[in-house]
Short mmCIF file of C-alpha atoms in Angstrom, two decimals:
data_model
loop_
_atom_site.label_atom_id
_atom_site.label_comp_id
_atom_site.label_asym_id
_atom_site.label_seq_id
_atom_site.Cartn_x
_atom_site.Cartn_y
_atom_site.Cartn_z
CA UNK A 953 86.44 87.40 86.62
CA UNK A 954 88.49 86.30 89.65
CA UNK A 955 91.60 85.92 87.47
CA UNK A 956 91.08 89.36 85.95
CA UNK A 957 90.50 90.95 89.35
CA UNK A 958 93.59 89.30 90.82
CA UNK A 959 95.67 90.30 87.80
CA UNK A 960 94.59 93.94 87.99
CA UNK A 961 95.07 94.17 91.78
CA UNK A 962 98.55 92.62 91.56
CA UNK A 963 99.55 94.96 88.74
CA UNK A 964 98.23 97.97 90.63
CA UNK A 965 100.07 97.09 93.83
CA UNK A 966 103.35 96.34 92.05
CA UNK A 967 103.08 99.50 89.94
CA UNK A 968 102.34 101.60 93.03
CA UNK A 969 105.29 100.07 94.89
CA UNK A 970 107.58 100.85 91.95
CA UNK A 971 106.15 104.35 91.67
CA UNK A 972 106.81 105.03 95.36
CA UNK A 973 110.41 103.81 95.12
CA UNK A 974 111.14 105.77 91.95
CA UNK A 975 109.67 108.96 93.41
CA UNK A 976 111.66 108.71 96.62
CA UNK A 977 114.97 107.68 95.03
CA UNK A 978 114.91 109.49 91.68
CA UNK A 979 112.07 112.04 91.73
CA UNK A 980 110.24 110.41 88.82
CA UNK A 981 107.06 108.42 88.35
CA UNK A 982 106.81 104.86 87.10
CA UNK A 983 105.35 106.07 83.79
CA UNK A 984 108.26 108.48 83.31
CA UNK A 985 110.67 105.64 84.01
CA UNK A 986 108.93 103.43 81.48
CA UNK A 987 109.14 106.18 78.85
CA UNK A 988 112.82 106.84 79.61
CA UNK A 989 113.69 103.15 79.45
CA UNK A 990 111.82 102.68 76.17
CA UNK A 991 113.54 105.69 74.60
CA UNK A 992 116.94 104.54 75.85
CA UNK A 993 116.39 101.12 74.29
CA UNK A 994 114.75 102.43 71.07
CA UNK A 995 116.73 105.44 69.83
CA UNK A 996 114.93 107.49 67.21
CA UNK A 997 111.44 106.50 68.36
CA UNK A 998 108.45 108.72 67.63
CA UNK A 999 105.52 109.60 69.89
CA UNK A 1000 103.38 107.15 67.91
CA UNK A 1001 105.83 104.34 68.59
CA UNK A 1002 105.52 104.84 72.34
CA UNK A 1003 101.75 105.18 72.17
CA UNK A 1004 101.50 101.89 70.27
CA UNK A 1005 103.87 100.04 72.59
CA UNK A 1006 102.18 101.22 75.80
CA UNK A 1007 98.65 101.06 74.31
CA UNK A 1008 97.88 104.64 75.32
CA UNK A 1009 96.62 107.62 73.36
CA UNK A 1010 98.84 109.88 71.26
CA UNK A 1011 97.79 112.94 73.26
CA UNK A 1012 98.75 111.41 76.61
CA UNK A 1013 102.04 110.22 75.16
CA UNK A 1014 102.84 113.62 73.69
CA UNK A 1015 102.13 115.30 77.05
CA UNK A 1016 104.42 112.79 78.72
CA UNK A 1017 107.18 113.68 76.27
CA UNK A 1018 106.58 117.40 76.94
CA UNK A 1019 107.18 116.76 80.65
CA UNK A 1020 110.40 114.83 79.99
CA UNK A 1021 111.58 117.56 77.64
CA UNK A 1022 110.81 120.30 80.20
CA UNK A 1023 113.00 118.49 82.75
CA UNK A 1024 115.90 118.27 80.31
CA UNK A 1025 115.80 114.50 79.83
CA UNK A 1026 114.58 114.48 76.24
CA UNK A 1027 114.92 116.47 73.06
CA UNK A 1028 112.89 116.33 69.88
CA UNK A 1029 114.83 116.31 66.64
CA UNK A 1030 113.42 116.73 63.13
CA UNK A 1031 112.54 113.47 61.42
CA UNK A 1032 114.38 113.48 58.07
CA UNK A 1033 111.94 110.92 56.66
CA UNK A 1034 108.76 112.79 57.69
CA UNK A 1035 108.62 116.52 58.30
CA UNK A 1036 105.37 116.17 60.24
CA UNK A 1037 106.98 114.19 63.05
CA UNK A 1038 109.94 114.42 65.36
CA UNK A 1039 112.31 111.77 66.59
CA UNK A 1040 112.74 111.51 70.34
CA UNK A 1041 116.24 111.44 71.77
CA UNK A 1042 117.29 111.18 75.39
CA UNK A 1043 119.81 113.67 76.66
CA UNK A 1044 122.83 112.45 78.61
CA UNK A 1045 120.90 113.31 81.78
CA UNK A 1046 117.93 111.24 80.56
CA UNK A 1047 120.14 108.24 79.80
CA UNK A 1048 121.81 108.51 83.19
CA UNK A 1049 118.45 108.73 84.96
CA UNK A 1050 117.08 105.72 83.06
CA UNK A 1051 120.15 103.70 83.98
CA UNK A 1052 120.05 104.74 87.65
CA UNK A 1053 116.32 104.08 87.94
CA UNK A 1054 116.75 100.66 86.33
CA UNK A 1055 118.54 99.45 89.46
CA UNK A 1056 115.60 100.60 91.58
CA UNK A 1057 113.13 98.79 89.34
CA UNK A 1058 114.78 95.46 90.11
CA UNK A 1059 113.30 95.61 93.62
CA UNK A 1060 109.93 94.79 92.06
CA UNK A 1061 111.42 91.59 90.67
CA UNK A 1062 112.50 90.72 94.19
CA UNK A 1063 108.92 91.12 95.45
CA UNK A 1064 107.63 88.81 92.74
CA UNK A 1065 110.36 86.23 93.26
CA UNK A 1066 109.68 86.20 97.01
CA UNK A 1067 106.02 85.35 96.40
CA UNK A 1068 106.40 82.71 93.66
CA UNK A 1069 108.68 79.73 93.30
CA UNK A 1070 110.70 79.55 90.05
CA UNK A 1071 108.25 77.15 88.37
CA UNK A 1072 105.26 79.35 89.20
CA UNK A 1073 107.10 82.43 88.00
CA UNK A 1074 108.04 80.78 84.72
CA UNK A 1075 104.47 79.56 84.14
CA UNK A 1076 102.99 82.97 84.98
CA UNK A 1077 105.46 84.74 82.70
CA UNK A 1078 104.64 82.38 79.83
CA UNK A 1079 100.89 82.77 80.35
CA UNK A 1080 101.14 86.58 80.40
CA UNK A 1081 103.36 86.62 77.28
CA UNK A 1082 100.82 84.47 75.46
CA UNK A 1083 97.87 86.60 76.62
CA UNK A 1084 99.66 89.84 75.67
CA UNK A 1085 100.63 88.49 72.24
CA UNK A 1086 97.04 87.44 71.56
CA UNK A 1087 95.62 90.81 72.63
CA UNK A 1088 98.21 92.72 70.58
CA UNK A 1089 97.71 90.49 67.54
CA UNK A 1090 93.96 91.08 67.61
CA UNK A 1091 94.45 94.79 68.44
CA UNK A 1092 92.30 94.47 71.57
CA UNK A 1093 92.47 97.41 73.93
CA UNK A 1094 94.25 99.70 71.49
CA UNK A 1095 93.22 103.34 71.99
CA UNK A 1096 91.48 105.03 69.09
CA UNK A 1097 93.52 108.22 69.22
#
């Protein structure tokens, strides 16, 4: 459990540091940044795509999209392949914000690189990729709704 505890505490501290920087520099939260970046890099995504990628519920994801849409960073367009769903599209303002905030997010990489030597960082990255792939493959931790 020590590994798990350390992993969670590190993630929480890094996420909070990123959140603080994004709020002060761009007026957004870390979760909003993650959504914006995903949508920028995956044009035509649906709410379900984001929910699956971030392993969060559809309802929470949809509310997150509502907030982005209300701020003018996102628009929903009809899905020609499925009338029941919409495709998510960043506005020019949303793309610009994602790009600007991306430069701020690199400060987290600096914190990590200052704490670990290159070999440690490479080994940690490989271990986390392997753990994530295993969890995703076995659908562990996937929300029900």
